[in-house]
Short mmCIF file of C-alpha atoms in Angstrom, two decimals:
data_model
loop_
_atom_site.label_atom_id
_atom_site.label_comp_id
_atom_site.label_asym_id
_atom_site.label_seq_id
_atom_site.Cartn_x
_atom_site.Cartn_y
_atom_site.Cartn_z
CA MET A 1 23.06 -78.63 2.06
CA ASP A 2 20.03 -78.32 -0.18
CA VAL A 3 16.56 -77.22 1.00
CA GLU A 4 15.44 -80.76 1.81
CA GLN A 5 18.51 -81.37 3.96
CA ILE A 6 18.19 -78.09 5.85
CA ILE A 7 14.51 -78.79 6.58
CA ASP A 8 15.41 -82.20 7.98
CA SER A 9 18.19 -80.68 10.08
CA PHE A 10 15.88 -77.88 11.25
CA LEU A 11 13.26 -80.37 12.46
CA GLN A 12 15.97 -82.32 14.28
CA PHE A 13 17.24 -79.10 15.89
CA GLU A 14 13.75 -78.19 17.11
CA TYR A 15 13.38 -81.65 18.62
CA GLU A 16 16.78 -81.79 20.34
CA TYR A 17 16.52 -78.30 21.86
CA LYS A 18 12.81 -78.59 22.72
CA MET A 19 12.14 -75.27 21.01
CA PHE A 20 8.34 -75.56 21.18
CA SER A 21 8.46 -75.53 24.98
CA ILE A 22 10.36 -72.22 25.27
CA GLU A 23 8.37 -69.44 26.91
CA ILE A 24 9.07 -65.72 26.58
CA ALA A 25 6.80 -63.28 28.39
CA GLY A 26 4.47 -66.16 29.15
CA ILE A 27 4.11 -67.10 25.47
CA ARG A 28 5.36 -70.26 23.81
CA ILE A 29 6.99 -68.21 21.12
CA TRP A 30 8.72 -70.69 18.80
CA HIS A 31 5.73 -71.72 16.70
CA PHE A 32 5.00 -68.06 15.90
CA ILE A 33 8.50 -67.33 14.60
CA ARG A 34 9.83 -70.63 13.20
CA PHE A 35 8.56 -70.02 9.66
CA GLN A 36 10.55 -66.82 9.15
CA ILE A 37 13.52 -67.97 11.27
CA PHE A 38 13.84 -70.93 8.93
CA TYR A 39 13.91 -68.75 5.83
CA ASP A 40 16.44 -66.40 7.43
CA LEU A 41 18.66 -69.45 7.91
CA VAL A 42 18.11 -70.49 4.30
CA LYS A 43 19.26 -67.04 3.17
CA MET A 44 22.30 -67.13 5.44
CA PHE A 45 23.38 -70.48 4.04
CA GLU A 46 22.72 -69.14 0.53
CA ILE A 47 20.81 -72.30 -0.35
CA ASP A 48 17.58 -71.10 -1.83
CA THR A 49 16.21 -67.60 -1.41
CA PRO A 50 12.42 -67.57 -1.02
CA PHE A 51 10.33 -65.48 -3.37
CA GLU A 52 10.25 -61.91 -2.02
CA PRO A 53 9.59 -59.27 -4.70
CA LYS A 54 10.17 -55.67 -3.66
CA GLY A 55 6.59 -54.64 -3.99
CA VAL A 56 3.39 -54.61 -5.98
CA LYS A 57 1.70 -51.69 -7.67
CA ARG A 58 -1.57 -50.95 -5.94
CA ASN A 59 -4.56 -49.30 -7.46
CA LYS A 60 -6.06 -46.37 -5.59
CA PHE A 61 -9.68 -46.71 -4.59
CA LYS A 62 -12.20 -44.06 -3.64
CA ARG A 63 -14.69 -45.19 -1.06
CA THR A 64 -18.25 -44.26 -1.94
CA PHE A 65 -21.07 -43.63 0.51
CA ARG A 66 -22.39 -47.09 -0.36
CA ASP A 67 -19.02 -48.63 0.55
CA PHE A 68 -19.05 -46.77 3.85
CA PHE A 69 -22.63 -47.90 4.55
CA ARG A 70 -21.76 -51.54 3.82
CA GLU A 71 -18.71 -51.46 6.06
CA LYS A 72 -20.25 -49.70 9.03
CA ILE A 73 -23.83 -51.00 8.92
CA VAL A 74 -24.49 -54.02 6.68
CA PHE A 75 -21.31 -55.98 7.46
CA ASN A 76 -20.56 -54.52 10.89
CA GLN A 77 -18.71 -56.96 13.15
CA PHE A 78 -20.45 -55.57 16.26
CA LEU A 79 -23.82 -56.65 14.86
CA ALA A 80 -22.71 -60.26 14.39
CA LYS A 81 -25.09 -62.93 15.67
CA LYS A 82 -24.79 -66.58 16.57
CA LYS A 83 -23.85 -68.79 13.60
CA ASP A 84 -22.87 -72.45 13.30
CA ILE A 85 -19.84 -71.95 11.06
CA LEU A 86 -17.23 -69.19 10.85
CA ILE A 87 -15.13 -68.97 7.67
CA LEU A 88 -11.96 -66.88 7.34
CA PRO A 89 -11.45 -66.31 3.56
CA ASN A 90 -8.01 -66.00 2.02
CA GLY A 91 -6.61 -62.49 1.63
CA ARG A 92 -5.83 -63.11 -2.03
CA LYS A 93 -9.01 -62.70 -4.08
CA PHE A 94 -9.87 -62.49 -7.75
CA LYS A 95 -12.18 -60.01 -9.43
CA ASP A 96 -14.97 -61.12 -11.72
CA GLY A 97 -16.27 -59.23 -14.74
CA ASP A 98 -18.69 -57.17 -12.64
CA GLY A 99 -16.03 -55.93 -10.21
CA TYR A 100 -16.85 -58.30 -7.34
CA TYR A 101 -14.04 -60.09 -5.53
CA ARG A 102 -14.10 -63.75 -4.53
CA CYS A 103 -11.85 -66.08 -2.57
CA ILE A 104 -11.19 -69.15 -4.71
CA TYR A 105 -10.85 -71.35 -1.60
CA THR A 106 -14.08 -70.43 0.19
CA ASP A 107 -16.48 -68.84 -2.32
CA LEU A 108 -18.06 -72.09 -3.55
CA LEU A 109 -18.18 -73.40 0.00
CA ASP A 110 -20.04 -70.25 1.11
CA LYS A 111 -22.63 -70.88 -1.61
CA SER A 112 -23.04 -74.56 -0.69
CA ILE A 113 -23.22 -74.58 3.12
CA LEU A 114 -26.79 -74.88 4.37
CA GLN A 115 -26.01 -74.10 8.02
CA PRO A 116 -26.01 -70.45 9.12
CA HIS A 117 -22.50 -69.06 8.71
CA TYR A 118 -20.32 -65.96 8.41
CA LEU A 119 -17.34 -64.99 6.30
CA LEU A 120 -15.15 -62.94 8.64
CA ASP A 121 -13.02 -60.99 6.17
CA GLY A 122 -10.19 -58.49 6.56
CA ARG A 123 -8.87 -55.68 4.42
CA SER A 124 -7.28 -56.38 1.06
CA ALA A 125 -3.68 -55.61 0.08
CA GLU A 126 -4.94 -52.20 -1.10
CA GLY A 127 -6.22 -51.44 2.41
CA ILE A 128 -9.90 -51.71 1.48
CA TYR A 129 -12.67 -54.19 2.17
CA ALA A 130 -13.15 -56.15 -1.03
CA LYS A 131 -16.65 -55.89 -2.51
CA GLN A 132 -18.23 -59.36 -2.54
CA ARG A 133 -21.54 -60.83 -3.63
CA SER A 134 -22.02 -62.92 -0.49
CA LYS A 135 -24.57 -61.73 2.06
CA ASN A 136 -22.76 -63.66 4.80
CA VAL A 137 -19.79 -61.29 5.08
CA ILE A 138 -18.76 -59.36 8.18
CA TYR A 139 -15.66 -57.21 8.23
CA MET A 140 -12.83 -57.36 10.74
CA ASP A 141 -12.23 -53.81 11.96
CA TYR A 142 -9.38 -53.85 14.45
CA ASP A 143 -9.16 -50.08 14.79
CA MET A 144 -12.82 -49.74 15.67
CA PHE A 145 -12.50 -52.55 18.23
CA LYS A 146 -9.64 -50.70 19.92
CA ARG A 147 -11.59 -47.44 19.98
CA ILE A 148 -14.72 -49.02 21.44
CA THR A 149 -12.98 -51.16 24.06
CA ARG A 150 -10.63 -48.28 24.99
CA LYS A 151 -8.02 -50.76 26.09
CA GLU A 152 -4.35 -49.94 25.70
CA TYR A 153 -1.90 -52.60 24.62
CA ILE A 154 1.35 -51.33 26.03
CA TYR A 155 4.56 -52.42 24.35
CA LYS A 156 6.66 -54.28 26.93
CA SER A 157 10.31 -54.61 26.06
CA ILE A 158 11.83 -58.06 26.59
CA LYS A 159 15.39 -58.22 27.82
CA LYS A 160 17.89 -58.91 25.09
CA TYR A 161 19.69 -61.71 26.96
CA GLU A 162 16.44 -63.71 27.27
CA ILE A 163 16.11 -63.96 23.49
CA GLU A 164 19.85 -64.55 23.09
CA LYS A 165 19.73 -67.44 25.54
CA ASN A 166 16.51 -69.08 24.33
CA ILE A 167 16.52 -68.43 20.56
CA PHE A 168 19.85 -67.38 19.10
CA LEU A 169 22.30 -69.41 21.19
CA PRO A 170 20.67 -72.82 20.49
CA ILE A 171 20.60 -72.13 16.73
CA GLU A 172 24.18 -70.85 16.67
CA LYS A 173 25.38 -73.84 18.66
CA TYR A 174 23.55 -76.42 16.54
CA TYR A 175 24.60 -74.95 13.19
CA ASN A 176 28.02 -73.73 14.34
CA MET A 177 27.38 -70.21 13.03
CA ARG A 178 26.67 -66.69 14.26
CA PHE A 179 23.75 -64.37 13.68
CA ASN A 180 24.77 -60.87 12.72
CA THR A 181 23.76 -57.89 14.85
CA GLU A 182 21.19 -56.64 12.33
CA LEU A 183 19.34 -59.96 12.32
CA LYS A 184 19.35 -60.13 16.12
CA ARG A 185 17.87 -56.64 16.31
CA LYS A 186 15.21 -57.62 13.80
CA TRP A 187 14.12 -60.62 15.87
CA LEU A 188 14.30 -58.80 19.19
CA LYS A 189 11.93 -56.22 17.69
CA ARG A 190 9.64 -58.85 16.15
CA ILE A 191 9.33 -60.93 19.33
CA ASN A 192 8.49 -57.78 21.28
CA GLU A 193 5.81 -56.97 18.68
CA ILE A 194 4.33 -60.46 18.98
CA THR A 195 4.05 -60.30 22.76
CA CYS A 196 2.16 -57.00 22.38
CA GLU A 197 -0.07 -57.77 19.39
CA LYS A 198 -0.99 -61.22 20.71
CA ARG A 199 -2.71 -59.62 23.72
CA PHE A 200 -4.84 -57.56 21.34
CA PHE A 201 -5.75 -60.45 19.05
CA ASP A 202 -6.57 -62.68 22.02
CA ASP A 203 -9.08 -60.05 23.14
CA TYR A 204 -10.44 -59.47 19.63
CA TYR A 205 -10.99 -63.14 18.76
CA ASN A 206 -12.40 -63.89 22.20
CA TYR A 207 -14.95 -61.13 21.62
CA MET A 208 -15.90 -62.29 18.10
CA LEU A 209 -16.13 -65.97 19.04
CA HIS A 210 -18.25 -65.06 22.07
CA ARG A 211 -20.70 -63.20 19.79
CA ILE A 212 -20.83 -65.77 17.00
CA LYS A 213 -20.41 -68.95 19.08
CA PRO A 214 -19.46 -71.08 16.03
CA LYS A 215 -19.40 -74.84 16.23
CA VAL A 216 -16.50 -74.96 13.78
CA ILE A 217 -14.01 -72.49 12.23
CA ILE A 218 -12.64 -72.82 8.68
CA LEU A 219 -9.53 -71.00 7.43
CA THR A 220 -7.14 -71.26 4.50
CA CYS A 221 -3.66 -70.34 5.75
CA TYR A 222 -2.97 -71.03 9.41
CA TYR A 223 0.65 -69.80 9.35
CA ASN A 224 -0.56 -66.26 8.78
CA ILE A 225 0.28 -65.32 12.37
CA GLN A 226 -3.15 -63.78 13.05
CA MET A 227 -4.72 -67.14 12.21
CA MET A 228 -2.35 -68.81 14.66
CA TYR A 229 -3.63 -66.46 17.36
CA LEU A 230 -7.18 -67.43 16.34
CA CYS A 231 -6.35 -71.15 16.58
CA GLU A 232 -5.09 -70.67 20.14
CA VAL A 233 -8.23 -68.82 21.24
CA ALA A 234 -10.47 -71.40 19.52
CA LYS A 235 -8.74 -74.29 21.28
CA LYS A 236 -9.33 -72.69 24.67
CA LYS A 237 -13.02 -72.43 23.74
CA ARG A 238 -13.04 -76.00 22.39
CA ILE A 239 -14.04 -74.86 18.91
CA PRO A 240 -12.46 -77.11 16.24
CA VAL A 241 -10.48 -75.39 13.48
CA ILE A 242 -10.24 -76.78 9.94
CA GLU A 243 -7.71 -75.60 7.39
CA LEU A 244 -8.51 -76.01 3.70
CA GLN A 245 -5.36 -76.72 1.72
CA HIS A 246 -4.44 -73.68 -0.37
CA GLY A 247 -1.25 -74.76 -2.13
CA ALA A 248 1.61 -77.26 -2.23
CA ILE A 249 2.31 -78.53 1.30
CA GLY A 250 4.85 -81.32 0.80
CA ARG A 251 8.06 -82.09 2.65
CA LEU A 252 9.64 -78.81 1.53
CA HIS A 253 7.04 -76.55 3.19
CA ILE A 254 8.30 -75.86 6.70
CA ALA A 255 4.88 -74.77 8.03
CA TYR A 256 3.51 -78.32 7.60
CA ASN A 257 6.52 -80.33 8.70
CA PHE A 258 7.42 -81.29 12.27
CA HIS A 259 9.66 -83.89 13.84
CA GLU A 260 6.87 -85.56 15.80
CA LYS A 261 3.19 -85.49 16.64
CA MET A 262 2.49 -82.82 19.25
CA LYS A 263 -0.18 -80.54 20.63
CA LEU A 264 0.34 -77.09 19.12
CA PRO A 265 -2.24 -74.47 20.17
CA GLY A 266 -1.51 -72.43 17.04
CA PHE A 267 -2.04 -75.33 14.61
CA PRO A 268 -5.47 -76.30 13.16
CA ASP A 269 -7.26 -79.34 14.58
CA TYR A 270 -7.95 -80.71 11.08
CA ILE A 271 -6.39 -80.35 7.63
CA PHE A 272 -8.56 -80.95 4.56
CA THR A 273 -6.11 -81.85 1.79
CA TYR A 274 -6.42 -81.94 -1.99
CA GLY A 275 -5.98 -85.70 -2.07
CA GLU A 276 -4.23 -88.78 -0.69
CA LEU A 277 -0.74 -87.68 -1.77
CA ASP A 278 -0.94 -84.49 0.27
CA LYS A 279 -2.09 -86.49 3.27
CA VAL A 280 1.09 -88.57 3.42
CA LYS A 281 3.84 -86.27 2.12
CA PRO A 282 4.08 -83.63 4.87
CA ARG A 283 5.02 -84.50 8.44
CA PHE A 284 1.98 -83.07 10.19
CA PRO A 285 1.96 -82.61 13.98
CA ILE A 286 -1.65 -83.82 14.25
CA GLU A 287 -3.03 -87.37 14.14
CA ASP A 288 -3.45 -88.98 10.72
CA LYS A 289 -7.21 -89.40 11.22
CA ARG A 290 -7.49 -85.60 11.37
CA ILE A 291 -5.98 -85.21 7.88
CA ILE A 292 -8.86 -85.66 5.46
CA PRO A 293 -8.53 -85.71 1.62
CA VAL A 294 -11.42 -83.74 0.10
CA GLY A 295 -10.31 -82.21 -3.23
CA PHE A 296 -10.34 -78.62 -4.45
CA PRO A 297 -13.79 -77.23 -5.38
CA GLU A 298 -12.57 -74.25 -7.42
CA LEU A 299 -10.30 -76.38 -9.58
CA GLU A 300 -12.99 -79.00 -10.14
CA SER A 301 -15.54 -76.33 -11.05
CA ASN A 302 -13.21 -74.66 -13.54
CA CYS A 303 -12.23 -77.94 -15.15
CA ASN A 304 -15.90 -78.51 -15.94
CA LYS A 305 -16.44 -74.88 -16.96
CA TYR A 306 -13.58 -74.74 -19.46
CA LYS A 307 -13.92 -78.17 -21.04
CA LYS A 308 -15.05 -76.47 -24.24
CA TYR A 309 -11.60 -74.89 -24.61
CA ARG A 310 -9.74 -78.20 -24.46
CA SER A 311 -9.15 -78.56 -28.18
CA PHE A 312 -5.70 -79.61 -29.38
CA TYR A 313 -6.43 -78.93 -33.02
CA LYS A 314 -5.24 -75.34 -33.06
CA ALA A 315 -3.15 -73.34 -35.50
CA ARG A 316 -0.61 -72.67 -32.72
CA LYS A 317 0.18 -74.67 -29.62
CA THR A 318 0.24 -72.63 -26.41
CA ILE A 319 3.19 -72.89 -24.01
CA LEU A 320 2.28 -71.42 -20.62
CA PHE A 321 5.09 -70.40 -18.27
CA VAL A 322 3.99 -69.90 -14.65
CA SER A 323 6.30 -67.56 -12.79
CA GLN A 324 7.48 -67.92 -9.21
CA GLY A 325 10.01 -65.10 -8.93
CA LEU A 326 12.76 -67.27 -10.42
CA PRO A 327 15.02 -65.88 -13.19
CA GLU A 328 15.45 -69.45 -14.51
CA ILE A 329 11.83 -69.59 -15.63
CA ALA A 330 12.17 -66.36 -17.61
CA LYS A 331 15.41 -67.69 -19.08
CA TYR A 332 13.61 -70.78 -20.36
CA ALA A 333 10.77 -68.66 -21.77
CA GLU A 334 13.23 -66.43 -23.61
CA ALA A 335 15.00 -69.48 -25.05
CA MET A 336 11.70 -71.00 -26.26
CA ALA A 337 10.82 -67.70 -27.93
CA ASP A 338 14.13 -67.87 -29.82
CA ILE A 339 13.97 -71.57 -30.70
CA LEU A 340 10.29 -72.25 -31.43
CA ASP A 341 8.55 -71.11 -34.60
CA SER A 342 6.16 -68.27 -33.69
CA LYS A 343 3.77 -69.47 -36.41
CA LYS A 344 3.40 -72.80 -34.62
CA TYR A 345 3.80 -71.85 -30.95
CA ARG A 346 2.35 -69.15 -28.72
CA ILE A 347 4.27 -68.39 -25.52
CA ILE A 348 2.50 -66.88 -22.50
CA PHE A 349 4.39 -65.82 -19.36
CA LYS A 350 1.95 -65.56 -16.44
CA LEU A 351 3.34 -63.44 -13.62
CA HIS A 352 2.71 -64.48 -10.03
CA PRO A 353 0.25 -62.08 -8.31
CA LYS A 354 3.07 -60.91 -6.02
CA GLU A 355 5.03 -59.87 -9.11
CA PHE A 356 2.38 -57.61 -10.60
CA GLY A 357 4.05 -54.30 -11.35
CA GLU A 358 7.51 -55.75 -10.73
CA GLY A 359 8.09 -57.90 -13.82
CA LYS A 360 10.73 -55.62 -15.34
CA ASN A 361 12.60 -55.24 -12.05
CA ILE A 362 12.71 -59.00 -11.48
CA TYR A 363 13.42 -60.25 -15.00
CA GLY A 364 14.97 -57.27 -16.76
CA LYS A 365 14.95 -57.65 -20.55
CA ARG A 366 14.39 -61.42 -20.62
CA LEU A 367 10.67 -61.11 -21.37
CA ILE A 368 11.00 -58.42 -24.05
CA HIS A 369 10.47 -60.65 -27.06
CA SER A 370 7.90 -60.48 -29.83
CA ASN A 371 6.81 -64.09 -29.18
CA ILE A 372 6.34 -63.74 -25.40
CA GLU A 373 3.03 -62.47 -24.10
CA VAL A 374 3.46 -61.30 -20.50
CA TYR A 375 0.28 -61.28 -18.44
CA GLU A 376 -0.44 -59.62 -15.10
CA GLY A 377 -3.85 -58.80 -13.68
CA TYR A 378 -6.71 -60.09 -11.54
CA ASP A 379 -9.39 -60.13 -14.22
CA LYS A 380 -8.45 -63.63 -15.42
CA THR A 381 -7.88 -66.67 -13.27
CA ILE A 382 -5.07 -69.10 -13.92
CA TYR A 383 -7.66 -71.68 -14.96
CA GLU A 384 -8.52 -69.74 -18.10
CA PHE A 385 -4.88 -70.01 -19.11
CA LEU A 386 -4.61 -73.69 -18.17
CA ALA A 387 -7.73 -74.50 -20.17
CA LYS A 388 -6.15 -73.20 -23.38
CA ALA A 389 -2.58 -74.43 -22.80
CA ASP A 390 -0.90 -77.42 -24.43
CA TRP A 391 2.16 -77.30 -22.19
CA VAL A 392 2.67 -75.63 -18.82
CA VAL A 393 6.20 -74.95 -17.61
CA GLY A 394 7.35 -73.97 -14.12
CA CYS A 395 9.37 -75.01 -11.13
CA TYR A 396 7.51 -75.36 -7.83
CA SER A 397 4.24 -73.51 -8.37
CA THR A 398 0.98 -75.06 -7.17
CA VAL A 399 -0.30 -74.30 -10.69
CA LEU A 400 1.69 -77.31 -11.92
CA TYR A 401 -0.34 -79.49 -9.56
CA GLU A 402 -3.56 -77.90 -10.79
CA ALA A 403 -2.54 -78.47 -14.39
CA THR A 404 -2.79 -82.23 -13.83
CA ALA A 405 -6.56 -81.87 -13.56
CA PHE A 406 -6.67 -80.40 -17.08
CA GLY A 407 -4.64 -83.19 -18.68
CA ILE A 408 -1.98 -80.74 -19.86
CA LYS A 409 1.61 -81.77 -20.55
CA ILE A 410 3.80 -80.42 -17.76
CA ALA A 411 7.50 -79.58 -17.73
CA VAL A 412 9.21 -79.05 -14.37
CA ILE A 413 12.40 -77.04 -14.60
CA LYS A 414 15.24 -78.51 -12.54
CA ALA A 415 15.91 -75.46 -10.40
CA SER A 416 14.92 -74.05 -7.01
CA ARG A 417 12.80 -76.47 -4.93
CA TYR A 418 11.84 -78.52 -7.97
CA LYS A 419 11.71 -81.67 -5.80
CA SER A 420 8.44 -80.42 -4.32
CA MET A 421 6.93 -81.31 -7.71
CA GLU A 422 8.39 -84.83 -7.92
CA ASP A 423 4.92 -86.39 -7.79
CA ILE A 424 4.34 -84.86 -11.21
CA TYR A 425 7.38 -86.16 -13.08
CA LYS A 426 7.64 -89.46 -11.17
CA ASN A 427 4.00 -90.41 -11.71
CA GLY A 428 3.82 -89.64 -15.40
CA TYR A 429 2.00 -86.31 -15.35
CA GLY A 430 4.97 -84.47 -16.78
CA ILE A 431 8.70 -84.39 -17.38
CA LEU A 432 11.74 -82.97 -15.60
CA VAL A 433 13.97 -80.81 -17.81
CA ASP A 434 17.47 -79.55 -17.04
CA SER A 435 18.15 -77.46 -20.14
CA GLU A 436 16.38 -75.16 -22.58
CA GLN A 437 17.37 -77.47 -25.43
CA LYS A 438 15.73 -80.44 -23.70
CA LEU A 439 12.50 -78.52 -23.21
CA ALA A 440 12.42 -77.31 -26.82
CA GLN A 441 13.03 -80.86 -28.05
CA GLU A 442 10.20 -82.27 -25.93
CA ILE A 443 7.79 -79.57 -27.12
CA MET A 444 8.63 -79.97 -30.81
CA GLU A 445 8.66 -83.79 -30.81
CA ASP A 446 5.54 -83.82 -28.61
CA THR A 447 5.74 -87.55 -27.92
CA PHE A 448 5.15 -87.40 -24.17
CA MET A 449 1.79 -88.80 -23.11
CA VAL A 450 0.14 -87.83 -19.80
CA ASN A 451 -0.63 -90.68 -17.39
CA PRO A 452 -4.42 -90.55 -16.82
CA ASP A 453 -4.53 -93.20 -14.08
CA ILE A 454 -3.40 -91.22 -11.01
CA SER A 455 -5.30 -88.28 -9.55
CA ILE A 456 -3.75 -85.72 -7.21
CA PHE A 457 -7.13 -84.14 -6.48
CA LYS A 458 -10.02 -86.08 -4.98
CA LYS A 459 -13.30 -85.85 -6.91
CA ASN A 460 -16.62 -84.39 -5.64
CA ALA A 461 -14.81 -81.79 -3.55
CA ILE A 462 -17.76 -79.75 -2.27
CA GLU A 463 -19.64 -82.84 -1.16
CA ASN A 464 -16.50 -84.16 0.56
CA ILE A 465 -15.91 -80.87 2.40
CA LEU A 466 -19.52 -80.59 3.56
CA ASN A 467 -19.43 -84.17 4.81
CA GLY A 468 -16.11 -83.49 6.51
CA ILE A 469 -17.45 -80.39 8.27
CA SER A 470 -20.49 -82.32 9.51
CA LYS A 471 -18.23 -85.08 10.81
CA VAL A 472 -16.01 -82.61 12.67
CA MET A 473 -19.03 -80.89 14.24
CA LYS A 474 -20.45 -84.24 15.41
CA GLU A 475 -17.11 -85.34 16.87
CA SER A 476 -16.74 -82.02 18.67
CA HIS A 477 -20.28 -82.23 20.06
CA SER A 478 -19.72 -85.80 21.30
CA ARG A 479 -16.65 -84.69 23.28
CA GLU A 480 -18.55 -81.94 25.13
#
């Protein structure tokens, strides 16, 4: 089985065994665990291991008095007031030249919304609250909420046989396999954690939504389990939740694929997609009318910003490799460095943010070559690299989608999950390559021409999103 086949079989399994109706400790647990259960199965079948680097180097930060003042006074969650719109920014942010961080999915929206709104933001990967320019930020402080409410969330152990019967046995029976003891222990522990932490997050989000009373909630990654908890609380309060697309969500992304339409408390009420293609590719559980193509504001803004760099009359052509934790991509980069003339071609290998600090551990000596420039860091966005590239090479990265907006020639490597990018090579945006020699030949001959007639991203993104939000708020108000 390949990834596409196992996803299809997984959706059929969920349907046949009615997994979404299973309750453990009063919680319909399956939707909270299916994402990781699926990838554990993928690993067991040795089909396609998802990208999981060991770790990322983190910078140490010293909190100043000003930082402390901002956290505890200026952006204090307990001082939140009523606002029309509540936005949950993405945890992954980029730093500008002045040291301020911004979420590429919500920053431009924050600047454009006229209605009163908040950005409810959590801690960064470094454990700090990212410094932002927006005056609409409030910080999620779970520890302070626990201290003030003085409520204990006692860990209640679920009996092992209950999980065996409801989770493991159906999977083992359907796939004719056995989970090992270590994996069963892992999931017994995780399900126990969910039943405990969900009680806390239900209380926390109930409190915050009671204070803010938003008419609509906007988030960027619902399958972050804390956002699923938020979706459930919002539904009980009849507050519509919109998710802004933040990456590739086709038929190979389990979080956006279901066997049938269904009511899932942990799923957003609306999905705002990049364009028409992303509306029809995934098998969403919600009605089609709730899937609205809007575009991607950050991409559109950067395309306009970096137009001045789009000159193809350069001394050297730039070949940009976008990493995704796959050794194959580094192998192709190394081969291009050996084959292509360094006087005519510049090769850049852009590490994925999750690989920062781990490049050597993941790729070994493959990237140690005089004609490969390895880049890691948050001070440059991927759009700066796309603006200057002549070719971009990768496998299943969303960056390949974004490259279509820049008119760059794209090469998709025939490796892990490459089919998720089939819209690119089937619609004339790029080519599919199955060998280093084929890629080198295409680059040197340079005869491929990009098809300019099909657009993955809808134009006028900010206007479309604002109109979409207004429509959702009106529909919600009419149902009250």
